[in-house]
Amino acid sequence: MKTGIFGGSFNPVHKGHIHLAESVRDELGLDRIFLVPSGISPHRSSAEYASAEDRLEMLRLACKGKRGLEVCDFEVKSSRISYTIYTIEHFRQSFPDDELFLLAGSDMLLSFDQWYRYRDILANAVLAVVSREDGDSVILAEKAEKLSEFGQIIVCKAPPVMVSSTKIRKKIAKNEDWSCYLDENVVQYIRLKGLYGRDEVSF
Ligand code: ATP
């Protein structure tokens, strides 16, 4: 079976994430993709974080009815820092016969050689990347080529969908329109729970 692993803070999950997952699923013929929200991120402070439960629930809502997309709570349940190699090792043990794919946006490819044990990651999974920015195909191809001695990197053809969780959180805090970037059930959830600086009274 071809199994994808797609990690991130998903704070909140948005249409760019789902676009990435569905593009890789369709271009590379993946059978299933596990979306794995991070627990303790090695890169971020916890100040602007929605809780693990809320991020998991938003992911479940966004993945509902989407073929092959599943949510995995492995990282949020772990007491260790969310290094990707630990998650890859967990999936390698759980599904020893599967072909594993690690899904990521192009920003992650550009910094990939600074990731903890990135060579081990590439030894265990194909890295499947989707662009986040127009006109970055040359630089992505160069980076993929440099890393290819350690494993396989595939840059997918899907065009970028330029949205980020940071942009959405800022828009929510400034009371600007943000609903178009998210699944409508996620929009309702954020409103109901008053996440990211909004309270339900003002909606
Ligand atoms: P933030 O703005 O808080 O940093 P983010 O929007 O970058 O969040 P993350 O949850 O940090 O989202 O990203 C998880 C993964 O999804 C990363 O591999 C990232 O590159 C990828 N990703 C995020 N947004 C997009 C997008 N619009 N298109 C393609 N990939 C994306």
JSON list of C-alpha atoms and ligand atoms in Angstrom, two decimals:
[
{"chain": "A", "resi": 1, "resn": "MET", "atom": "CA", "xyz": [0.00, 0.00, 0.00]},
{"chain": "A", "resi": 2, "resn": "LYS", "atom": "CA", "xyz": [1.14, 3.57, -0.70]},
{"chain": "A", "resi": 3, "resn": "THR", "atom": "CA", "xyz": [0.81, 5.52, 2.54]},
{"chain": "A", "resi": 4, "resn": "GLY", "atom": "CA", "xyz": [1.34, 9.27, 2.96]},
{"chain": "A", "resi": 5, "resn": "ILE", "atom": "CA", "xyz": [2.36, 11.04, 6.16]},
{"chain": "A", "resi": 6, "resn": "PHE", "atom": "CA", "xyz": [1.57, 14.73, 6.32]},
{"chain": "A", "resi": 7, "resn": "GLY", "atom": "CA", "xyz": [2.70, 16.54, 9.45]},
{"chain": "A", "resi": 8, "resn": "GLY", "atom": "CA", "xyz": [2.16, 20.13, 10.48]},
{"chain": "A", "resi": 9, "resn": "SER", "atom": "CA", "xyz": [0.83, 22.37, 13.18]},
{"chain": "A", "resi": 10, "resn": "PHE", "atom": "CA", "xyz": [-2.50, 22.70, 11.34]},
{"chain": "A", "resi": 11, "resn": "ASN", "atom": "CA", "xyz": [-3.24, 25.78, 13.42]},
{"chain": "A", "resi": 12, "resn": "PRO", "atom": "CA", "xyz": [-5.77, 25.86, 11.79]},
{"chain": "A", "resi": 13, "resn": "VAL", "atom": "CA", "xyz": [-5.97, 23.42, 8.87]},
{"chain": "A", "resi": 14, "resn": "HIS", "atom": "CA", "xyz": [-6.78, 25.37, 5.67]},
{"chain": "A", "resi": 15, "resn": "LYS", "atom": "CA", "xyz": [-7.48, 24.81, 1.99]},
{"chain": "A", "resi": 16, "resn": "GLY", "atom": "CA", "xyz": [-3.78, 24.87, 1.10]},
{"chain": "A", "resi": 17, "resn": "HIS", "atom": "CA", "xyz": [-3.20, 21.81, 3.30]},
{"chain": "A", "resi": 18, "resn": "ILE", "atom": "CA", "xyz": [-6.08, 19.88, 1.76]},
{"chain": "A", "resi": 19, "resn": "HIS", "atom": "CA", "xyz": [-4.97, 20.95, -1.73]},
{"chain": "A", "resi": 20, "resn": "LEU", "atom": "CA", "xyz": [-1.49, 19.58, -1.00]},
{"chain": "A", "resi": 21, "resn": "ALA", "atom": "CA", "xyz": [-2.81, 16.26, 0.31]},
{"chain": "A", "resi": 22, "resn": "GLU", "atom": "CA", "xyz": [-5.28, 15.71, -2.52]},
{"chain": "A", "resi": 23, "resn": "SER", "atom": "CA", "xyz": [-2.76, 16.76, -5.19]},
{"chain": "A", "resi": 24, "resn": "VAL", "atom": "CA", "xyz": [-0.15, 14.28, -3.95]},
{"chain": "A", "resi": 25, "resn": "ARG", "atom": "CA", "xyz": [-2.78, 11.55, -3.50]},
{"chain": "A", "resi": 26, "resn": "ASP", "atom": "CA", "xyz": [-3.95, 11.99, -7.10]},
{"chain": "A", "resi": 27, "resn": "GLU", "atom": "CA", "xyz": [-0.57, 12.60, -8.80]},
{"chain": "A", "resi": 28, "resn": "LEU", "atom": "CA", "xyz": [1.25, 9.75, -7.07]},
{"chain": "A", "resi": 29, "resn": "GLY", "atom": "CA", "xyz": [-1.67, 7.36, -6.59]},
{"chain": "A", "resi": 30, "resn": "LEU", "atom": "CA", "xyz": [-1.52, 7.19, -2.80]},
{"chain": "A", "resi": 31, "resn": "ASP", "atom": "CA", "xyz": [-4.02, 4.87, -1.10]},
{"chain": "A", "resi": 32, "resn": "ARG", "atom": "CA", "xyz": [-4.21, 6.83, 2.12]},
{"chain": "A", "resi": 33, "resn": "ILE", "atom": "CA", "xyz": [-2.69, 9.85, 3.78]},
{"chain": "A", "resi": 34, "resn": "PHE", "atom": "CA", "xyz": [-2.42, 10.37, 7.54]},
{"chain": "A", "resi": 35, "resn": "LEU", "atom": "CA", "xyz": [-2.53, 14.00, 8.62]},
{"chain": "A", "resi": 36, "resn": "VAL", "atom": "CA", "xyz": [-0.49, 14.23, 11.81]},
{"chain": "A", "resi": 37, "resn": "PRO", "atom": "CA", "xyz": [-0.82, 17.40, 13.89]},
{"chain": "A", "resi": 38, "resn": "SER", "atom": "CA", "xyz": [2.29, 18.24, 15.89]},
{"chain": "A", "resi": 39, "resn": "GLY", "atom": "CA", "xyz": [2.46, 18.03, 19.65]},
{"chain": "A", "resi": 40, "resn": "ILE", "atom": "CA", "xyz": [5.45, 19.86, 20.98]},
{"chain": "A", "resi": 41, "resn": "SER", "atom": "CA", "xyz": [6.84, 21.62, 17.92]},
{"chain": "A", "resi": 42, "resn": "PRO", "atom": "CA", "xyz": [10.62, 21.94, 17.68]},
{"chain": "A", "resi": 43, "resn": "HIS", "atom": "CA", "xyz": [10.13, 25.23, 15.79]},
{"chain": "A", "resi": 44, "resn": "ARG", "atom": "CA", "xyz": [7.38, 27.15, 17.57]},
{"chain": "A", "resi": 45, "resn": "SER", "atom": "CA", "xyz": [6.40, 28.62, 20.92]},
{"chain": "A", "resi": 46, "resn": "SER", "atom": "CA", "xyz": [3.03, 27.51, 22.22]},
{"chain": "A", "resi": 47, "resn": "ALA", "atom": "CA", "xyz": [1.71, 31.08, 22.61]},
{"chain": "A", "resi": 48, "resn": "GLU", "atom": "CA", "xyz": [-0.50, 31.19, 19.49]},
{"chain": "A", "resi": 49, "resn": "TYR", "atom": "CA", "xyz": [-1.45, 27.52, 19.48]},
{"chain": "A", "resi": 50, "resn": "ALA", "atom": "CA", "xyz": [-4.98, 26.21, 19.57]},
{"chain": "A", "resi": 51, "resn": "SER", "atom": "CA", "xyz": [-5.09, 23.13, 21.78]},
{"chain": "A", "resi": 52, "resn": "ALA", "atom": "CA", "xyz": [-4.20, 19.73, 20.39]},
{"chain": "A", "resi": 53, "resn": "GLU", "atom": "CA", "xyz": [-7.85, 18.66, 20.78]},
{"chain": "A", "resi": 54, "resn": "ASP", "atom": "CA", "xyz": [-9.08, 21.64, 18.78]},
{"chain": "A", "resi": 55, "resn": "ARG", "atom": "CA", "xyz": [-6.50, 21.16, 16.03]},
{"chain": "A", "resi": 56, "resn": "LEU", "atom": "CA", "xyz": [-7.34, 17.46, 15.83]},
{"chain": "A", "resi": 57, "resn": "GLU", "atom": "CA", "xyz": [-11.06, 18.18, 15.66]},
{"chain": "A", "resi": 58, "resn": "MET", "atom": "CA", "xyz": [-10.62, 20.81, 12.93]},
{"chain": "A", "resi": 59, "resn": "LEU", "atom": "CA", "xyz": [-8.58, 18.29, 10.94]},
{"chain": "A", "resi": 60, "resn": "ARG", "atom": "CA", "xyz": [-11.29, 15.65, 11.34]},
{"chain": "A", "resi": 61, "resn": "LEU", "atom": "CA", "xyz": [-13.88, 18.12, 10.06]},
{"chain": "A", "resi": 62, "resn": "ALA", "atom": "CA", "xyz": [-11.72, 19.16, 7.10]},
{"chain": "A", "resi": 63, "resn": "CYS", "atom": "CA", "xyz": [-10.94, 15.55, 6.11]},
{"chain": "A", "resi": 64, "resn": "LYS", "atom": "CA", "xyz": [-14.49, 14.27, 6.42]},
{"chain": "A", "resi": 65, "resn": "GLY", "atom": "CA", "xyz": [-15.67, 12.78, 3.13]},
{"chain": "A", "resi": 66, "resn": "LYS", "atom": "CA", "xyz": [-12.25, 13.25, 1.46]},
{"chain": "A", "resi": 67, "resn": "ARG", "atom": "CA", "xyz": [-11.07, 9.99, -0.08]},
{"chain": "A", "resi": 68, "resn": "GLY", "atom": "CA", "xyz": [-8.07, 8.48, 1.70]},
{"chain": "A", "resi": 69, "resn": "LEU", "atom": "CA", "xyz": [-7.51, 11.35, 4.15]},
{"chain": "A", "resi": 70, "resn": "GLU", "atom": "CA", "xyz": [-7.21, 10.22, 7.77]},
{"chain": "A", "resi": 71, "resn": "VAL", "atom": "CA", "xyz": [-6.21, 11.98, 10.97]},
{"chain": "A", "resi": 72, "resn": "CYS", "atom": "CA", "xyz": [-3.55, 10.52, 13.28]},
{"chain": "A", "resi": 73, "resn": "ASP", "atom": "CA", "xyz": [-3.00, 11.63, 16.89]},
{"chain": "A", "resi": 74, "resn": "PHE", "atom": "CA", "xyz": [0.42, 9.98, 17.29]},
{"chain": "A", "resi": 75, "resn": "GLU", "atom": "CA", "xyz": [2.36, 13.25, 17.76]},
{"chain": "A", "resi": 76, "resn": "VAL", "atom": "CA", "xyz": [-0.12, 14.99, 20.05]},
{"chain": "A", "resi": 77, "resn": "LYS", "atom": "CA", "xyz": [-0.19, 11.91, 22.29]},
{"chain": "A", "resi": 78, "resn": "SER", "atom": "CA", "xyz": [3.59, 11.68, 22.45]},
{"chain": "A", "resi": 79, "resn": "SER", "atom": "CA", "xyz": [5.48, 13.39, 25.26]},
{"chain": "A", "resi": 80, "resn": "ARG", "atom": "CA", "xyz": [8.55, 13.79, 23.03]},
{"chain": "A", "resi": 81, "resn": "ILE", "atom": "CA", "xyz": [9.30, 16.74, 20.75]},
{"chain": "A", "resi": 82, "resn": "SER", "atom": "CA", "xyz": [7.58, 16.22, 17.38]},
{"chain": "A", "resi": 83, "resn": "TYR", "atom": "CA", "xyz": [10.56, 15.37, 15.23]},
{"chain": "A", "resi": 84, "resn": "THR", "atom": "CA", "xyz": [9.41, 13.97, 11.91]},
{"chain": "A", "resi": 85, "resn": "ILE", "atom": "CA", "xyz": [11.83, 11.05, 12.01]},
{"chain": "A", "resi": 86, "resn": "TYR", "atom": "CA", "xyz": [10.08, 9.69, 15.12]},
{"chain": "A", "resi": 87, "resn": "THR", "atom": "CA", "xyz": [6.75, 9.74, 13.27]},
{"chain": "A", "resi": 88, "resn": "ILE", "atom": "CA", "xyz": [8.30, 8.07, 10.22]},
{"chain": "A", "resi": 89, "resn": "GLU", "atom": "CA", "xyz": [9.77, 5.35, 12.44]},
{"chain": "A", "resi": 90, "resn": "HIS", "atom": "CA", "xyz": [6.37, 4.83, 14.06]},
{"chain": "A", "resi": 91, "resn": "PHE", "atom": "CA", "xyz": [4.71, 4.37, 10.64]},
{"chain": "A", "resi": 92, "resn": "ARG", "atom": "CA", "xyz": [7.56, 2.18, 9.40]},
{"chain": "A", "resi": 93, "resn": "GLN", "atom": "CA", "xyz": [6.97, -0.12, 12.39]},
{"chain": "A", "resi": 94, "resn": "SER", "atom": "CA", "xyz": [3.18, -0.06, 12.04]},
{"chain": "A", "resi": 95, "resn": "PHE", "atom": "CA", "xyz": [3.19, -0.69, 8.28]},
{"chain": "A", "resi": 96, "resn": "PRO", "atom": "CA", "xyz": [6.46, -2.50, 7.47]},
{"chain": "A", "resi": 97, "resn": "ASP", "atom": "CA", "xyz": [5.40, -3.42, 3.93]},
{"chain": "A", "resi": 98, "resn": "ASP", "atom": "CA", "xyz": [4.02, -0.04, 2.87]},
{"chain": "A", "resi": 99, "resn": "GLU", "atom": "CA", "xyz": [5.73, 2.43, 0.59]},
{"chain": "A", "resi": 100, "resn": "LEU", "atom": "CA", "xyz": [5.89, 5.59, 2.72]},
{"chain": "A", "resi": 101, "resn": "PHE", "atom": "CA", "xyz": [5.62, 9.14, 1.41]},
{"chain": "A", "resi": 102, "resn": "LEU", "atom": "CA", "xyz": [6.30, 12.24, 3.46]},
{"chain": "A", "resi": 103, "resn": "LEU", "atom": "CA", "xyz": [4.20, 15.15, 2.20]},
{"chain": "A", "resi": 104, "resn": "ALA", "atom": "CA", "xyz": [5.40, 18.74, 2.57]},
{"chain": "A", "resi": 105, "resn": "GLY", "atom": "CA", "xyz": [5.05, 22.22, 1.16]},
{"chain": "A", "resi": 106, "resn": "SER", "atom": "CA", "xyz": [7.92, 23.73, -0.80]},
{"chain": "A", "resi": 107, "resn": "ASP", "atom": "CA", "xyz": [9.10, 25.88, 2.13]},
{"chain": "A", "resi": 108, "resn": "MET", "atom": "CA", "xyz": [9.91, 22.64, 3.94]},
{"chain": "A", "resi": 109, "resn": "LEU", "atom": "CA", "xyz": [11.95, 21.30, 1.02]},
{"chain": "A", "resi": 110, "resn": "LEU", "atom": "CA", "xyz": [14.09, 24.45, 1.02]},
{"chain": "A", "resi": 111, "resn": "SER", "atom": "CA", "xyz": [15.07, 23.95, 4.68]},
{"chain": "A", "resi": 112, "resn": "PHE", "atom": "CA", "xyz": [14.94, 20.16, 4.65]},
{"chain": "A", "resi": 113, "resn": "ASP", "atom": "CA", "xyz": [18.67, 19.63, 5.07]},
{"chain": "A", "resi": 114, "resn": "GLN", "atom": "CA", "xyz": [18.42, 21.37, 8.47]},
{"chain": "A", "resi": 115, "resn": "TRP", "atom": "CA", "xyz": [15.85, 18.88, 9.76]},
{"chain": "A", "resi": 116, "resn": "TYR", "atom": "CA", "xyz": [16.83, 16.51, 12.53]},
{"chain": "A", "resi": 117, "resn": "ARG", "atom": "CA", "xyz": [18.10, 13.24, 10.93]},
{"chain": "A", "resi": 118, "resn": "TYR", "atom": "CA", "xyz": [16.87, 14.24, 7.46]},
{"chain": "A", "resi": 119, "resn": "ARG", "atom": "CA", "xyz": [18.97, 11.53, 5.82]},
{"chain": "A", "resi": 120, "resn": "ASP", "atom": "CA", "xyz": [17.16, 8.88, 7.86]},
{"chain": "A", "resi": 121, "resn": "ILE", "atom": "CA", "xyz": [13.85, 10.40, 6.82]},
{"chain": "A", "resi": 122, "resn": "LEU", "atom": "CA", "xyz": [14.83, 10.13, 3.15]},
{"chain": "A", "resi": 123, "resn": "ALA", "atom": "CA", "xyz": [16.05, 6.58, 3.66]},
{"chain": "A", "resi": 124, "resn": "ASN", "atom": "CA", "xyz": [12.57, 5.58, 4.82]},
{"chain": "A", "resi": 125, "resn": "ALA", "atom": "CA", "xyz": [10.15, 7.72, 2.82]},
{"chain": "A", "resi": 126, "resn": "VAL", "atom": "CA", "xyz": [9.79, 9.42, -0.54]},
{"chain": "A", "resi": 127, "resn": "LEU", "atom": "CA", "xyz": [9.54, 13.18, -0.03]},
{"chain": "A", "resi": 128, "resn": "ALA", "atom": "CA", "xyz": [6.56, 14.54, -2.02]},
{"chain": "A", "resi": 129, "resn": "VAL", "atom": "CA", "xyz": [6.48, 18.32, -2.30]},
{"chain": "A", "resi": 130, "resn": "VAL", "atom": "CA", "xyz": [3.89, 20.81, -3.55]},
{"chain": "A", "resi": 131, "resn": "SER", "atom": "CA", "xyz": [4.82, 24.40, -4.40]},
{"chain": "A", "resi": 132, "resn": "ARG", "atom": "CA", "xyz": [3.58, 27.25, -2.21]},
{"chain": "A", "resi": 133, "resn": "GLU", "atom": "CA", "xyz": [4.75, 30.04, -4.49]},
{"chain": "A", "resi": 134, "resn": "ASP", "atom": "CA", "xyz": [4.57, 30.93, -8.17]},
{"chain": "A", "resi": 135, "resn": "GLY", "atom": "CA", "xyz": [7.82, 30.66, -10.11]},
{"chain": "A", "resi": 136, "resn": "ASP", "atom": "CA", "xyz": [9.75, 28.50, -7.65]},
{"chain": "A", "resi": 137, "resn": "SER", "atom": "CA", "xyz": [10.08, 25.42, -9.86]},
{"chain": "A", "resi": 138, "resn": "VAL", "atom": "CA", "xyz": [13.77, 25.94, -10.72]},
{"chain": "A", "resi": 139, "resn": "ILE", "atom": "CA", "xyz": [14.91, 26.42, -7.14]},
{"chain": "A", "resi": 140, "resn": "LEU", "atom": "CA", "xyz": [12.83, 23.43, -6.00]},
{"chain": "A", "resi": 141, "resn": "ALA", "atom": "CA", "xyz": [14.27, 21.22, -8.74]},
{"chain": "A", "resi": 142, "resn": "GLU", "atom": "CA", "xyz": [17.81, 22.28, -7.74]},
{"chain": "A", "resi": 143, "resn": "LYS", "atom": "CA", "xyz": [17.18, 21.52, -4.09]},
{"chain": "A", "resi": 144, "resn": "ALA", "atom": "CA", "xyz": [15.58, 18.16, -4.92]},
{"chain": "A", "resi": 145, "resn": "GLU", "atom": "CA", "xyz": [18.59, 17.28, -7.06]},
{"chain": "A", "resi": 146, "resn": "LYS", "atom": "CA", "xyz": [21.03, 18.13, -4.24]},
{"chain": "A", "resi": 147, "resn": "LEU", "atom": "CA", "xyz": [19.16, 15.91, -1.78]},
{"chain": "A", "resi": 148, "resn": "SER", "atom": "CA", "xyz": [18.62, 13.06, -4.20]},
{"chain": "A", "resi": 149, "resn": "GLU", "atom": "CA", "xyz": [21.77, 11.22, -3.11]},
{"chain": "A", "resi": 150, "resn": "PHE", "atom": "CA", "xyz": [19.92, 10.41, 0.13]},
{"chain": "A", "resi": 151, "resn": "GLY", "atom": "CA", "xyz": [16.57, 9.34, -1.31]},
{"chain": "A", "resi": 152, "resn": "GLN", "atom": "CA", "xyz": [13.76, 10.18, -3.69]},
{"chain": "A", "resi": 153, "resn": "ILE", "atom": "CA", "xyz": [12.19, 13.63, -3.84]},
{"chain": "A", "resi": 154, "resn": "ILE", "atom": "CA", "xyz": [9.23, 14.32, -6.10]},
{"chain": "A", "resi": 155, "resn": "VAL", "atom": "CA", "xyz": [8.08, 17.87, -6.81]},
{"chain": "A", "resi": 156, "resn": "CYS", "atom": "CA", "xyz": [4.43, 17.62, -7.85]},
{"chain": "A", "resi": 157, "resn": "LYS", "atom": "CA", "xyz": [2.93, 19.58, -10.71]},
{"chain": "A", "resi": 158, "resn": "ALA", "atom": "CA", "xyz": [0.04, 21.09, -8.73]},
{"chain": "A", "resi": 159, "resn": "PRO", "atom": "CA", "xyz": [-0.04, 24.90, -8.83]},
{"chain": "A", "resi": 160, "resn": "PRO", "atom": "CA", "xyz": [0.37, 26.79, -5.56]},
{"chain": "A", "resi": 161, "resn": "VAL", "atom": "CA", "xyz": [-2.56, 27.78, -3.37]},
{"chain": "A", "resi": 162, "resn": "MET", "atom": "CA", "xyz": [-1.17, 30.75, -1.51]},
{"chain": "A", "resi": 163, "resn": "VAL", "atom": "CA", "xyz": [-2.56, 30.65, 1.98]},
{"chain": "A", "resi": 164, "resn": "SER", "atom": "CA", "xyz": [-1.02, 30.09, 5.39]},
{"chain": "A", "resi": 165, "resn": "SER", "atom": "CA", "xyz": [-2.32, 29.54, 8.91]},
{"chain": "A", "resi": 166, "resn": "THR", "atom": "CA", "xyz": [-0.43, 32.65, 10.04]},
{"chain": "A", "resi": 167, "resn": "LYS", "atom": "CA", "xyz": [-2.31, 34.77, 7.52]},
{"chain": "A", "resi": 168, "resn": "ILE", "atom": "CA", "xyz": [-5.61, 33.29, 8.65]},
{"chain": "A", "resi": 169, "resn": "ARG", "atom": "CA", "xyz": [-4.88, 33.80, 12.35]},
{"chain": "A", "resi": 170, "resn": "LYS", "atom": "CA", "xyz": [-3.96, 37.44, 11.66]},
{"chain": "A", "resi": 171, "resn": "LYS", "atom": "CA", "xyz": [-7.14, 38.00, 9.67]},
{"chain": "A", "resi": 172, "resn": "ILE", "atom": "CA", "xyz": [-9.27, 36.49, 12.43]},
{"chain": "A", "resi": 173, "resn": "ALA", "atom": "CA", "xyz": [-7.59, 38.69, 15.05]},
{"chain": "A", "resi": 174, "resn": "LYS", "atom": "CA", "xyz": [-8.12, 41.80, 12.87]},
{"chain": "A", "resi": 175, "resn": "ASN", "atom": "CA", "xyz": [-11.74, 40.86, 12.15]},
{"chain": "A", "resi": 176, "resn": "GLU", "atom": "CA", "xyz": [-11.09, 40.66, 8.38]},
{"chain": "A", "resi": 177, "resn": "ASP", "atom": "CA", "xyz": [-12.82, 38.15, 6.12]},
{"chain": "A", "resi": 178, "resn": "TRP", "atom": "CA", "xyz": [-11.10, 34.77, 6.40]},
{"chain": "A", "resi": 179, "resn": "SER", "atom": "CA", "xyz": [-13.79, 32.15, 5.86]},
{"chain": "A", "resi": 180, "resn": "CYS", "atom": "CA", "xyz": [-12.92, 31.54, 2.19]},
{"chain": "A", "resi": 181, "resn": "TYR", "atom": "CA", "xyz": [-9.61, 29.88, 3.17]},
{"chain": "A", "resi": 182, "resn": "LEU", "atom": "CA", "xyz": [-11.17, 27.14, 5.28]},
{"chain": "A", "resi": 183, "resn": "ASP", "atom": "CA", "xyz": [-13.61, 24.27, 5.08]},
{"chain": "A", "resi": 184, "resn": "GLU", "atom": "CA", "xyz": [-17.01, 25.59, 6.14]},
{"chain": "A", "resi": 185, "resn": "ASN", "atom": "CA", "xyz": [-17.24, 23.17, 9.05]},
{"chain": "A", "resi": 186, "resn": "VAL", "atom": "CA", "xyz": [-13.88, 24.42, 10.32]},
{"chain": "A", "resi": 187, "resn": "VAL", "atom": "CA", "xyz": [-15.16, 27.99, 10.03]},
{"chain": "A", "resi": 188, "resn": "GLN", "atom": "CA", "xyz": [-18.13, 27.07, 12.21]},
{"chain": "A", "resi": 189, "resn": "TYR", "atom": "CA", "xyz": [-15.88, 25.34, 14.73]},
{"chain": "A", "resi": 190, "resn": "ILE", "atom": "CA", "xyz": [-13.57, 28.37, 15.08]},
{"chain": "A", "resi": 191, "resn": "ARG", "atom": "CA", "xyz": [-16.58, 30.62, 15.55]},
{"chain": "A", "resi": 192, "resn": "LEU", "atom": "CA", "xyz": [-18.25, 28.39, 18.09]},
{"chain": "A", "resi": 193, "resn": "LYS", "atom": "CA", "xyz": [-15.11, 27.91, 20.15]},
{"chain": "A", "resi": 194, "resn": "GLY", "atom": "CA", "xyz": [-13.93, 31.49, 19.75]},
{"chain": "A", "resi": 195, "resn": "LEU", "atom": "CA", "xyz": [-10.46, 30.41, 18.64]},
{"chain": "A", "resi": 196, "resn": "TYR", "atom": "CA", "xyz": [-7.65, 32.75, 17.61]},
{"chain": "A", "resi": 197, "resn": "GLY", "atom": "CA", "xyz": [-8.82, 35.83, 19.41]},
{"chain": "A", "resi": 198, "resn": "ARG", "atom": "CA", "xyz": [-12.45, 35.77, 18.32]},
{"chain": "A", "resi": 199, "resn": "ASP", "atom": "CA", "xyz": [-15.35, 35.36, 20.68]},
{"chain": "A", "resi": 200, "resn": "GLU", "atom": "CA", "xyz": [-18.64, 33.88, 19.61]},
{"chain": "A", "resi": 201, "resn": "VAL", "atom": "CA", "xyz": [-20.66, 36.96, 20.58]},
{"chain": "A", "resi": 202, "resn": "SER", "atom": "CA", "xyz": [-19.35, 39.05, 17.71]},
{"chain": "A", "resi": 203, "resn": "PHE", "atom": "CA", "xyz": [-20.32, 36.60, 14.95]},
{"chain": "B", "resi": 1, "resn": "ATP", "atom": "P1", "xyz": [1.94, 28.74, 9.71]},
{"chain": "B", "resi": 1, "resn": "ATP", "atom": "O1", "xyz": [1.54, 29.90, 8.86]},
{"chain": "B", "resi": 1, "resn": "ATP", "atom": "O2", "xyz": [1.33, 28.76, 11.09]},
{"chain": "B", "resi": 1, "resn": "ATP", "atom": "O3", "xyz": [3.43, 28.52, 9.69]},
{"chain": "B", "resi": 1, "resn": "ATP", "atom": "P2", "xyz": [1.30, 26.88, 7.60]},
{"chain": "B", "resi": 1, "resn": "ATP", "atom": "O4", "xyz": [0.16, 27.45, 6.84]},
{"chain": "B", "resi": 1, "resn": "ATP", "atom": "O5", "xyz": [2.66, 27.00, 6.99]},
{"chain": "B", "resi": 1, "resn": "ATP", "atom": "O6", "xyz": [1.29, 27.42, 9.08]},
{"chain": "B", "resi": 1, "resn": "ATP", "atom": "P3", "xyz": [1.71, 24.24, 8.72]},
{"chain": "B", "resi": 1, "resn": "ATP", "atom": "O7", "xyz": [0.67, 23.52, 9.47]},
{"chain": "B", "resi": 1, "resn": "ATP", "atom": "O8", "xyz": [2.85, 24.81, 9.46]},
{"chain": "B", "resi": 1, "resn": "ATP", "atom": "O9", "xyz": [0.93, 25.38, 7.87]},
{"chain": "B", "resi": 1, "resn": "ATP", "atom": "O10", "xyz": [2.25, 23.38, 7.52]},
{"chain": "B", "resi": 1, "resn": "ATP", "atom": "C1", "xyz": [2.15, 21.99, 7.46]},
{"chain": "B", "resi": 1, "resn": "ATP", "atom": "C2", "xyz": [2.63, 21.55, 6.10]},
{"chain": "B", "resi": 1, "resn": "ATP", "atom": "O11", "xyz": [1.74, 22.05, 5.10]},
{"chain": "B", "resi": 1, "resn": "ATP", "atom": "C3", "xyz": [4.02, 22.07, 5.71]},
{"chain": "B", "resi": 1, "resn": "ATP", "atom": "O12", "xyz": [4.68, 21.05, 4.96]},
{"chain": "B", "resi": 1, "resn": "ATP", "atom": "C4", "xyz": [3.71, 23.25, 4.83]},
{"chain": "B", "resi": 1, "resn": "ATP", "atom": "O13", "xyz": [4.74, 23.52, 3.89]},
{"chain": "B", "resi": 1, "resn": "ATP", "atom": "C5", "xyz": [2.46, 22.76, 4.13]},
{"chain": "B", "resi": 1, "resn": "ATP", "atom": "N1", "xyz": [1.60, 23.83, 3.66]},
{"chain": "B", "resi": 1, "resn": "ATP", "atom": "C6", "xyz": [1.02, 24.79, 4.40]},
{"chain": "B", "resi": 1, "resn": "ATP", "atom": "N2", "xyz": [0.30, 25.62, 3.64]},
{"chain": "B", "resi": 1, "resn": "ATP", "atom": "C7", "xyz": [0.44, 25.19, 2.37]},
{"chain": "B", "resi": 1, "resn": "ATP", "atom": "C8", "xyz": [-0.05, 25.65, 1.11]},
{"chain": "B", "resi": 1, "resn": "ATP", "atom": "N3", "xyz": [-0.80, 26.75, 1.00]},
{"chain": "B", "resi": 1, "resn": "ATP", "atom": "N4", "xyz": [0.29, 24.96, 0.00]},
{"chain": "B", "resi": 1, "resn": "ATP", "atom": "C9", "xyz": [1.08, 23.84, 0.10]},
{"chain": "B", "resi": 1, "resn": "ATP", "atom": "N5", "xyz": [1.59, 23.38, 1.25]},
{"chain": "B", "resi": 1, "resn": "ATP", "atom": "C10", "xyz": [1.27, 24.04, 2.38]}
]
